[in-house]
Short mmCIF file of C-alpha atoms in Angstrom, two decimals:
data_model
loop_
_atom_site.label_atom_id
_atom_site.label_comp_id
_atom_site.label_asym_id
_atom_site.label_seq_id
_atom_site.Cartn_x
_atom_site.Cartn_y
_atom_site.Cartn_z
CA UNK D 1 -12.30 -139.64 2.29
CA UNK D 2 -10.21 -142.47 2.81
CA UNK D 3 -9.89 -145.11 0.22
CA UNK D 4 -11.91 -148.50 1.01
CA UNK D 5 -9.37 -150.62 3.17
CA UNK D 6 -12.63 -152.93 4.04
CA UNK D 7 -13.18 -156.16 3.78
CA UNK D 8 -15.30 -157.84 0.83
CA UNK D 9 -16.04 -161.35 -0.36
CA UNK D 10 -14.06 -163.19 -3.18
CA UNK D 11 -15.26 -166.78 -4.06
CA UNK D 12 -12.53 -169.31 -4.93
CA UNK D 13 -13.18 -170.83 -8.62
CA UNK D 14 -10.54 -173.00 -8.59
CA UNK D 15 -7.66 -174.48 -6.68
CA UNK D 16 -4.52 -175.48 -8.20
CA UNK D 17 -1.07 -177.85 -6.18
CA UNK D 18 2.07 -175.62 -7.39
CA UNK D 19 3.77 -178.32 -5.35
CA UNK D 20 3.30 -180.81 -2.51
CA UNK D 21 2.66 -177.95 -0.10
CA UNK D 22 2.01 -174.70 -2.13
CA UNK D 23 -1.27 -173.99 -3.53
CA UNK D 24 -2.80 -170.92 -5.63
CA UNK D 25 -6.59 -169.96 -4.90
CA UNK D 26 -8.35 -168.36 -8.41
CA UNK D 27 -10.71 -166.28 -7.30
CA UNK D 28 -13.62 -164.17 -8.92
CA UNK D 29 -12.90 -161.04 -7.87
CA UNK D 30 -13.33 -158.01 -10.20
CA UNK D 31 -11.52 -155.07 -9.07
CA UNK D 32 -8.05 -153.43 -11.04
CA UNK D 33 -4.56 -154.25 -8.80
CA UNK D 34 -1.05 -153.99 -10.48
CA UNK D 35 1.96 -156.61 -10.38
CA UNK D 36 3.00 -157.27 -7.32
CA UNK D 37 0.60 -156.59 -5.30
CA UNK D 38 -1.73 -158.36 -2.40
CA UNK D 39 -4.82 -159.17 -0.66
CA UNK D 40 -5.02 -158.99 2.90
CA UNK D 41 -7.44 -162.15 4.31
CA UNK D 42 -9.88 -162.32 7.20
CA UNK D 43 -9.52 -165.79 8.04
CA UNK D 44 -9.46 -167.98 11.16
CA UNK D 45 -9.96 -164.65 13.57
CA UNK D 46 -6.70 -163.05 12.26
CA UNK D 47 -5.37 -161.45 9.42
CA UNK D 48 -2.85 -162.60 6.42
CA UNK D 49 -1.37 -160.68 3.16
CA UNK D 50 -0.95 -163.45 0.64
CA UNK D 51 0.40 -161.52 -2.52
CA UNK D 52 -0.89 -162.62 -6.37
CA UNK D 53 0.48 -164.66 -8.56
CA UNK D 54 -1.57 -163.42 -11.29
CA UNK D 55 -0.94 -160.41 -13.38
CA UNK D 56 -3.80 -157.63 -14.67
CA UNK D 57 -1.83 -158.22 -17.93
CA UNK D 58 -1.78 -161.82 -19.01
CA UNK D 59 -4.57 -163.25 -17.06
CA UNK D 60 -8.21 -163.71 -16.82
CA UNK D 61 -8.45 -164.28 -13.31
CA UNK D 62 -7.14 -163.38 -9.99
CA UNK D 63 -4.81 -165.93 -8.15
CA UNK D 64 -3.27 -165.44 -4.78
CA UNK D 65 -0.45 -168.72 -3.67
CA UNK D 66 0.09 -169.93 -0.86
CA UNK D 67 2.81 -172.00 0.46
CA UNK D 68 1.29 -174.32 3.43
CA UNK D 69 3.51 -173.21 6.65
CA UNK D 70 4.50 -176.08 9.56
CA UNK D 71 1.77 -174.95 12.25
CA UNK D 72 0.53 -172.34 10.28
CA UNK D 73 -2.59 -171.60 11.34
CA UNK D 74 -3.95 -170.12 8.33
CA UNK D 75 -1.76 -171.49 5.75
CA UNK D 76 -2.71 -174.77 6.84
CA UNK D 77 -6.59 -173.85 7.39
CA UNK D 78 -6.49 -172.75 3.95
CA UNK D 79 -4.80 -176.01 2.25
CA UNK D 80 -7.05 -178.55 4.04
CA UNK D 81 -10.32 -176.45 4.23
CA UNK D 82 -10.87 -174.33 1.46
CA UNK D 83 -12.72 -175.55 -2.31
CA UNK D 84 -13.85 -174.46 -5.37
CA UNK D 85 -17.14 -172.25 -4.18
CA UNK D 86 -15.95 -171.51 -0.94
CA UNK D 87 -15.81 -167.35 -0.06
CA UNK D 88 -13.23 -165.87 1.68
CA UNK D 89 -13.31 -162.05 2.67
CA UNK D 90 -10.41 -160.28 1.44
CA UNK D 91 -9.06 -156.54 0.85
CA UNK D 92 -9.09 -154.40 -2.54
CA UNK D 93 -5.16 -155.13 -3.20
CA UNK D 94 -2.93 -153.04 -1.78
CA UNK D 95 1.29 -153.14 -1.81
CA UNK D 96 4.24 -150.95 -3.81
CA UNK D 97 6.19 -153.95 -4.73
CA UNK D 98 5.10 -152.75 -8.23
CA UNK D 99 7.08 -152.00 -11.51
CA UNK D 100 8.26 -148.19 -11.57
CA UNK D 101 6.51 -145.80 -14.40
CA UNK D 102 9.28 -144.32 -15.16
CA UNK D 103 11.92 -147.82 -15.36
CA UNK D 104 10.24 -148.56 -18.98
CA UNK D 105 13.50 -148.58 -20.50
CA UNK D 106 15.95 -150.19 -17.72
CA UNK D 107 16.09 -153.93 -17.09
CA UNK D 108 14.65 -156.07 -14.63
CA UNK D 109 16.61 -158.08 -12.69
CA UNK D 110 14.44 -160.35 -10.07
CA UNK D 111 15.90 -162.69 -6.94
CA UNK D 112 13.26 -165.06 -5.85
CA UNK D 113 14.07 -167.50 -2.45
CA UNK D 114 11.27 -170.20 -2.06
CA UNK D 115 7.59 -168.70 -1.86
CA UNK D 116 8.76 -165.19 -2.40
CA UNK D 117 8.86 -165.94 -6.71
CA UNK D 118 5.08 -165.52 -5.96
CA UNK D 119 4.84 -161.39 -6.44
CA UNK D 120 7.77 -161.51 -8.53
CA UNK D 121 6.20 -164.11 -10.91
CA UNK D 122 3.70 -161.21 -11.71
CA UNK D 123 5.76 -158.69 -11.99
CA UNK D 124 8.08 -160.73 -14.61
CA UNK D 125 5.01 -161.25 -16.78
CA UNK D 126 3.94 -157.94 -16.61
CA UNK D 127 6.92 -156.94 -17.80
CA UNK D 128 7.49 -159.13 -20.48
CA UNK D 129 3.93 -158.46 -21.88
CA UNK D 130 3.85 -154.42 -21.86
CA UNK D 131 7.52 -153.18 -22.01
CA UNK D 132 10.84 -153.99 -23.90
CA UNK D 133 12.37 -155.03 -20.59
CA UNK D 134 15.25 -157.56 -20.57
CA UNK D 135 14.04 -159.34 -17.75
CA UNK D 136 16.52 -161.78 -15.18
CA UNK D 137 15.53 -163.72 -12.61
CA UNK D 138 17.45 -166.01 -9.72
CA UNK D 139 15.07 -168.08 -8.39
CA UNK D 140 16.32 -170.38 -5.16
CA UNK D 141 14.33 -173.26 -3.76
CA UNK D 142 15.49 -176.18 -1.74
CA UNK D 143 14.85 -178.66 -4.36
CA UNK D 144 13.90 -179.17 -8.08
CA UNK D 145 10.35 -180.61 -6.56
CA UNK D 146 9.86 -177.53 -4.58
CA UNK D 147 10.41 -175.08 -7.17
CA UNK D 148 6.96 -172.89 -7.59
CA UNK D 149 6.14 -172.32 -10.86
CA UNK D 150 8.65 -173.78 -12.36
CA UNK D 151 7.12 -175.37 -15.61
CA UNK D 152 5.24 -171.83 -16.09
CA UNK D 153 9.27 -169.86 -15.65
CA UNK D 154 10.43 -172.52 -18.80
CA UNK D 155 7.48 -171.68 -20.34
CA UNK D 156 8.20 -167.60 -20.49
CA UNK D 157 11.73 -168.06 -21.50
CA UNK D 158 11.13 -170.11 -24.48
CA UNK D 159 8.18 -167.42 -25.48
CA UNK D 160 11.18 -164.62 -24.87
CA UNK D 161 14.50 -166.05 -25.88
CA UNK D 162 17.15 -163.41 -25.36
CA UNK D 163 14.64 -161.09 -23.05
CA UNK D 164 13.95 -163.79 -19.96
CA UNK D 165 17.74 -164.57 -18.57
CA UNK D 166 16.13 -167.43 -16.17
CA UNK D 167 18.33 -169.19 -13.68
CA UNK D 168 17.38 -171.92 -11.32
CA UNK D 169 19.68 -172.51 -8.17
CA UNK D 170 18.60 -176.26 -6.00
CA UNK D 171 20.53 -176.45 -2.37
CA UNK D 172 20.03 -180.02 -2.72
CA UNK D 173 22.05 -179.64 -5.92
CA UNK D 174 24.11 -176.61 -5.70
CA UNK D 175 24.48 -175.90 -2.33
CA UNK D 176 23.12 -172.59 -0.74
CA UNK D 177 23.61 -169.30 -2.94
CA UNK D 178 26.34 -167.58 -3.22
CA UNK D 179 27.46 -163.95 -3.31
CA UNK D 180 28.58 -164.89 -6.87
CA UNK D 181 25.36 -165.91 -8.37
CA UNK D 182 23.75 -162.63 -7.53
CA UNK D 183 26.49 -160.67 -8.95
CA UNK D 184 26.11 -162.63 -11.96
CA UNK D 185 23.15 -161.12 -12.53
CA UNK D 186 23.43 -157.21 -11.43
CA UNK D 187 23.06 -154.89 -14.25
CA UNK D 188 24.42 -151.71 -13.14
CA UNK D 189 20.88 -150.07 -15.03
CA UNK D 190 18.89 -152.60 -13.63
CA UNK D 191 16.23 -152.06 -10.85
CA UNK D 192 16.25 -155.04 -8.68
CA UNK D 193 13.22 -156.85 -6.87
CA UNK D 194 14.13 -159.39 -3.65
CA UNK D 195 11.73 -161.65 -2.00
CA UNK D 196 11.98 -164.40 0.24
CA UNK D 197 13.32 -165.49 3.59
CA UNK D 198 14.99 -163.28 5.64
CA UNK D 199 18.41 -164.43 5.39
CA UNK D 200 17.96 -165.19 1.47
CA UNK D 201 17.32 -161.06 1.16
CA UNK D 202 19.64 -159.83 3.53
CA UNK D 203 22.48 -162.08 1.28
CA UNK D 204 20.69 -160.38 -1.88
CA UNK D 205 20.66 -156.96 -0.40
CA UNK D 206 23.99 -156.88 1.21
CA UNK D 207 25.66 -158.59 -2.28
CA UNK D 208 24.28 -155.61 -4.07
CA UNK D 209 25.36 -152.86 -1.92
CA UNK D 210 28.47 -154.36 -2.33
CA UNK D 211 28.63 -153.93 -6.00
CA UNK D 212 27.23 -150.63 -5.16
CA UNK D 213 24.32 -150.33 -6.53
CA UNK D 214 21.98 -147.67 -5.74
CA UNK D 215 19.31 -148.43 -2.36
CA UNK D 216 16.77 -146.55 -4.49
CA UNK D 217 17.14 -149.08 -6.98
CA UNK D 218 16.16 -152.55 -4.78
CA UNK D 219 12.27 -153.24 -4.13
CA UNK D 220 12.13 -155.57 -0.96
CA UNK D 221 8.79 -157.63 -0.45
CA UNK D 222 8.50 -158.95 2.90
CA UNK D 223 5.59 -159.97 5.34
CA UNK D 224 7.44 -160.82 8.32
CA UNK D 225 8.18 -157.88 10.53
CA UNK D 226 11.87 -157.63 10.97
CA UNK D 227 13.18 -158.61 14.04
CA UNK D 228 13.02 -155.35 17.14
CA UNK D 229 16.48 -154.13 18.11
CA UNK D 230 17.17 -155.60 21.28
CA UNK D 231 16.15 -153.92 24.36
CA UNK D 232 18.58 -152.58 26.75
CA UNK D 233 18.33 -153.75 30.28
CA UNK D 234 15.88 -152.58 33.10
CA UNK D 235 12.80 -150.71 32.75
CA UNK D 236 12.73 -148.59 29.94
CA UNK D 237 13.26 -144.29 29.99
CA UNK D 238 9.58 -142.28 31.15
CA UNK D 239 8.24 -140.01 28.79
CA UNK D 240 6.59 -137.35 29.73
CA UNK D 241 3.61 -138.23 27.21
CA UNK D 242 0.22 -140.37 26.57
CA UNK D 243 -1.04 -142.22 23.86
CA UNK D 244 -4.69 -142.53 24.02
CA UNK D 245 -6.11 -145.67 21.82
CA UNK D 246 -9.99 -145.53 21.24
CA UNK D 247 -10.98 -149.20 19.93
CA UNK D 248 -14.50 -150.42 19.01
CA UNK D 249 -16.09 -147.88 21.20
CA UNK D 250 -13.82 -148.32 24.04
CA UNK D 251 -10.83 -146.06 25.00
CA UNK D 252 -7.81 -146.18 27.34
CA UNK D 253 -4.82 -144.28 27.94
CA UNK D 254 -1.01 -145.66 28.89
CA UNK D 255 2.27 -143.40 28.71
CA UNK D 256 4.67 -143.02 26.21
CA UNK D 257 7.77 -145.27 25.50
CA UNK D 258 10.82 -144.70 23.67
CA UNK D 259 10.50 -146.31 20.13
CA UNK D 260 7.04 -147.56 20.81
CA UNK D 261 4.63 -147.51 17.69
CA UNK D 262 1.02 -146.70 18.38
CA UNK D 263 -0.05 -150.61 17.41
CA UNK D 264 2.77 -151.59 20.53
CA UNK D 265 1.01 -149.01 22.50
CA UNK D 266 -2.06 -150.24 21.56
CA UNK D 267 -1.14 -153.42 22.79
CA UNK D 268 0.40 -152.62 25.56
CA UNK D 269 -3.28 -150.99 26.48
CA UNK D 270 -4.62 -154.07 26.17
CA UNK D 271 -6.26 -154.08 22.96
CA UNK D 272 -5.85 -156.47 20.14
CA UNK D 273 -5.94 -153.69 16.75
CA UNK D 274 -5.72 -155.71 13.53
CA UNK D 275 -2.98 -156.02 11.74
CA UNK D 276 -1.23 -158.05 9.41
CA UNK D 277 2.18 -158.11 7.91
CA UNK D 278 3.90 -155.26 9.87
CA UNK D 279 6.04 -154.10 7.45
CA UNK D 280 4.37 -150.71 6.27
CA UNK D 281 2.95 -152.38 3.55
CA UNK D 282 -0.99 -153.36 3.95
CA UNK D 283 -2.36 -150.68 5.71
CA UNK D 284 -4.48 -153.30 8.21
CA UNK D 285 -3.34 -151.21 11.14
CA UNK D 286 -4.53 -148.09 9.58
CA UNK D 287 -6.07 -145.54 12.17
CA UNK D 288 -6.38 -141.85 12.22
CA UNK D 289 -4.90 -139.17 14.52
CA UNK D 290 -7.57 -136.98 16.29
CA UNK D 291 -4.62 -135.46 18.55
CA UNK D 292 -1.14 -134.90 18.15
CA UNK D 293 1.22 -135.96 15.37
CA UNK D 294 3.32 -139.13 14.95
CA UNK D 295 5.88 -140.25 12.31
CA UNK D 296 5.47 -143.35 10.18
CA UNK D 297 9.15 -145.19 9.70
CA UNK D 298 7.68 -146.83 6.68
CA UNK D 299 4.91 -145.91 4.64
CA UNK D 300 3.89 -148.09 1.22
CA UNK D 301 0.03 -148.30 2.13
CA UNK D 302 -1.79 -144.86 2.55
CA UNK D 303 -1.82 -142.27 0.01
CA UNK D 304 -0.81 -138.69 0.60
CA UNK D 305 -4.96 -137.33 0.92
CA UNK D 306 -5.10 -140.28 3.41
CA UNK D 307 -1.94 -139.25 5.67
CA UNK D 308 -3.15 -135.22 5.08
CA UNK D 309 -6.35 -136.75 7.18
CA UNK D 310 -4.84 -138.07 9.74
CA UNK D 311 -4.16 -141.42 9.10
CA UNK D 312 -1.46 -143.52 10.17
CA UNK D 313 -0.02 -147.20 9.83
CA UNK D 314 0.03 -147.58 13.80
CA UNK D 315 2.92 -150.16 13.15
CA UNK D 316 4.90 -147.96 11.70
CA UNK D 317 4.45 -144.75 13.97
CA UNK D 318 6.06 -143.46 16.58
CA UNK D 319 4.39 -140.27 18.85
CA UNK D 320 6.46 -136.89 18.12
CA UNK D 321 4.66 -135.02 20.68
CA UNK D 322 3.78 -135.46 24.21
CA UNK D 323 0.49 -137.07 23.60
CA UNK D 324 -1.59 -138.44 21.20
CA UNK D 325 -4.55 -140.37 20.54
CA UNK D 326 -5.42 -142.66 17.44
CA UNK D 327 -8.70 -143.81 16.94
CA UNK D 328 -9.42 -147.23 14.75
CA UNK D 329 -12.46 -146.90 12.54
CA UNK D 330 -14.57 -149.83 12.09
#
C-alpha cells in the first residue's frame, strides 16, 4: 500500500516576523520528518511546499517559514490571514534534501541565497547536535535587514566555535557573490547543500564543478520547476501513442508528444491534477499506472514498494510505450 500522501490538519500555535516580509508558522503537528524536509499546503485552491525551519533534533515544535512573495497568492494569503489557532491542512513531510547516513564523518558545507537558508537552517542544527560535523555555511541576502535567521546563525557559532565556519555575504554591502566566496568554502570531503534562487544555485553549482567536485556530492533544494527547453518551431512530431488520464471519476484520452510528462498530458486533456513544486520532490502529482510503463526523470518522493505499484510523479514521467493510462487516486 502506498504511504499516506493525504492531506491532514495542523493548527498554527504561534507566528513569529523573521523579517519585514518572512514569517515562520509553529504548528502542532505530531508526526517524525528529518532535516530538510517539507510540508506540502492546501491553501487558497492550490498547492505549496513550504520546507521547515525546525529540526526533529533541537526543537519542540514544528515550524515551516515563509518568505511573503510580490503577488503571491499564497505567500501573501498566509502573511495577512493566518493566526495563532488557525488550521491549515498540510502533508506528512516529504523531501530528500536530508543529511546522508553514511556522511557522519565528512563535513558540511551549506550555500544559502535569500529564503533558501530555510531547509538548510535545519539541516545545520541537525548536524551540529548529533554528529562531529565541521559545519560551513555561505549565506547571501540582499541586505543585513533581510537576512533570515540571522541572530539564531550567531547564536550556533558562538555555541560551536571552531565547528560552525559562518559567513554572511550583503549585496548592498559586498556586491553580488562571487565565484571566489564559494571556493572559499569547498572542502574537497565535504558534501555540499545549495538553495535559493535560480541564478544564486546555478553560480553555486557551476563554481563547484569547476573545482571538480563530485555531482554526487551537491544536494539541490528547489521548488520552482526549471525552466522547459525551448520548443522548436511548428507543430510538434506525432507519436504513434495515447495517454489516457482518469481524474475524479472522469477519463479522457489525447496522443502522445515528444518529451511530454503525464501531468503536461494531463493538462493538455484538460484536467487540472494537483501538483505543487514540480521538481520530483513532493510527490503531489503522484498517480499510478494501470497500463503501460513510463520513466520518471527525477524521483525524490515515492519509495521503491510505491514505484513497484505503479506509481508515478506525473511531472516527472515521460510514456515509454505506445500508450498508457495513469489514474489519480483521490
Amino acid at each position: 500500500m502506498a504511504r499516506d500522501h493525504g492531506f491532514h490538519p495542523v493548527r498554527i500555535t504561534r507566528v513569529v516576523d523573521e523579517t519585514p516580509d518572512t514569517r515562520t508558522f509553529a504548528l502542532d503537528a505530531h508526526f517524525p520528518y528529518r532535516a530538510g524536509q517539507f510540508l506540502t499546503f492546501k491553501v487558497c485552491g492550490t498547492l505549496r511546499s513550504y520546507s521547515m525551519s525546525s529540526s526533529p533534533d533541537t526543537d519542540g515544535e514544528v515550524c515551516v517559514t515563509v518568505k511573503r512573495v510580490p503577488g503571491g497568492l499564497v505567500s501573501g494569503w498566509m502573511h495577512e490571514r493566518l493566526r495563532p489557532g488557525d488550521t491549515l491542512e498540510a502533508t506528512l513531510p516529504g523531501g530528500a534534501f536530508c543529511l546522508r547516513e553514511d556522511a557522519a564523518d565528512r563535513p558540511l558545507v551549506a550555500y544559502a541565497g535569500g529564503s533558501g537558508i530555510t531547509p538548510v537552517f535545519s539541516l545545520i542544527k541537525s548536524a551540529l547536535a548529533t554528529t562531529r560535523r565541521d559545519v560551513a555555511l555561505l549565506t547571501a541576502h540582499q541586505s543585513a535587514g533581510a537576512a533570515i535567521f540571522r541572530e539564531a546563525l550567531d547564536a550556533l557559532a558562538v555555541r560551536h566555535p571552531g565547528r560552525l565556519d559562518l559567513r554572511h555575504h550583503f549585496d548592498d554591502r559586498d556586491g553580488l557573490v562571487t565565484p571566489a566566496e564559494i571556493r572559499a568554502l569547498a572542502d574537497d570531503g565535504a558534501d555540499f547543500y545549495v538553495c535559493g534562487p535560480e541564478p544564486f544555485m546555478a553560480l553555486v553549482e557551476e563554481t563547484l564543478a569547476a573545482h571538480r567536485v563530485a555531482a554526487e556530492r551537491i544536494l539541490v533544494e528547489r521548488f520552482t520547476p526549471t525552466a522547459p527547453e525551448e520548443a522548436p518551431a511548428g507543430p510538434p512530431e506525432p507519436v504513434a501513442g495515447t495517454v489516457t488520464v482518469d481524474l475524479r471519476g472522469e477519463r479522457r484520452t489525447v496522443p502522445q508528444r515528444p518529451g511530454e510528462t503525464l501531468l503536461q498530458s494531463a493538462r493538455r486533456a484538460g484536467f487540472t491534477p494537483p501538483f505543487s513544486c514540480e521538481s520530483g520532490d513532493c510527490a503531489t502529482c503522484m498517480a499510478r499506472l494501470t497500463d503501460g510503463e513510463a520513466k520518471m526523470r527525477v524521483n525524490n518522493a515515492l519509495d521503491a514498494d510505491e514505484v513497484a505499484e505503479g506509481y508515478v510523479l506525473t511531472c516527472q514521467a515521460e510514456p515509454t510505450t505506445p500508450d498508457v493510462t495513469v489514474v489519480y487516486e483521490d
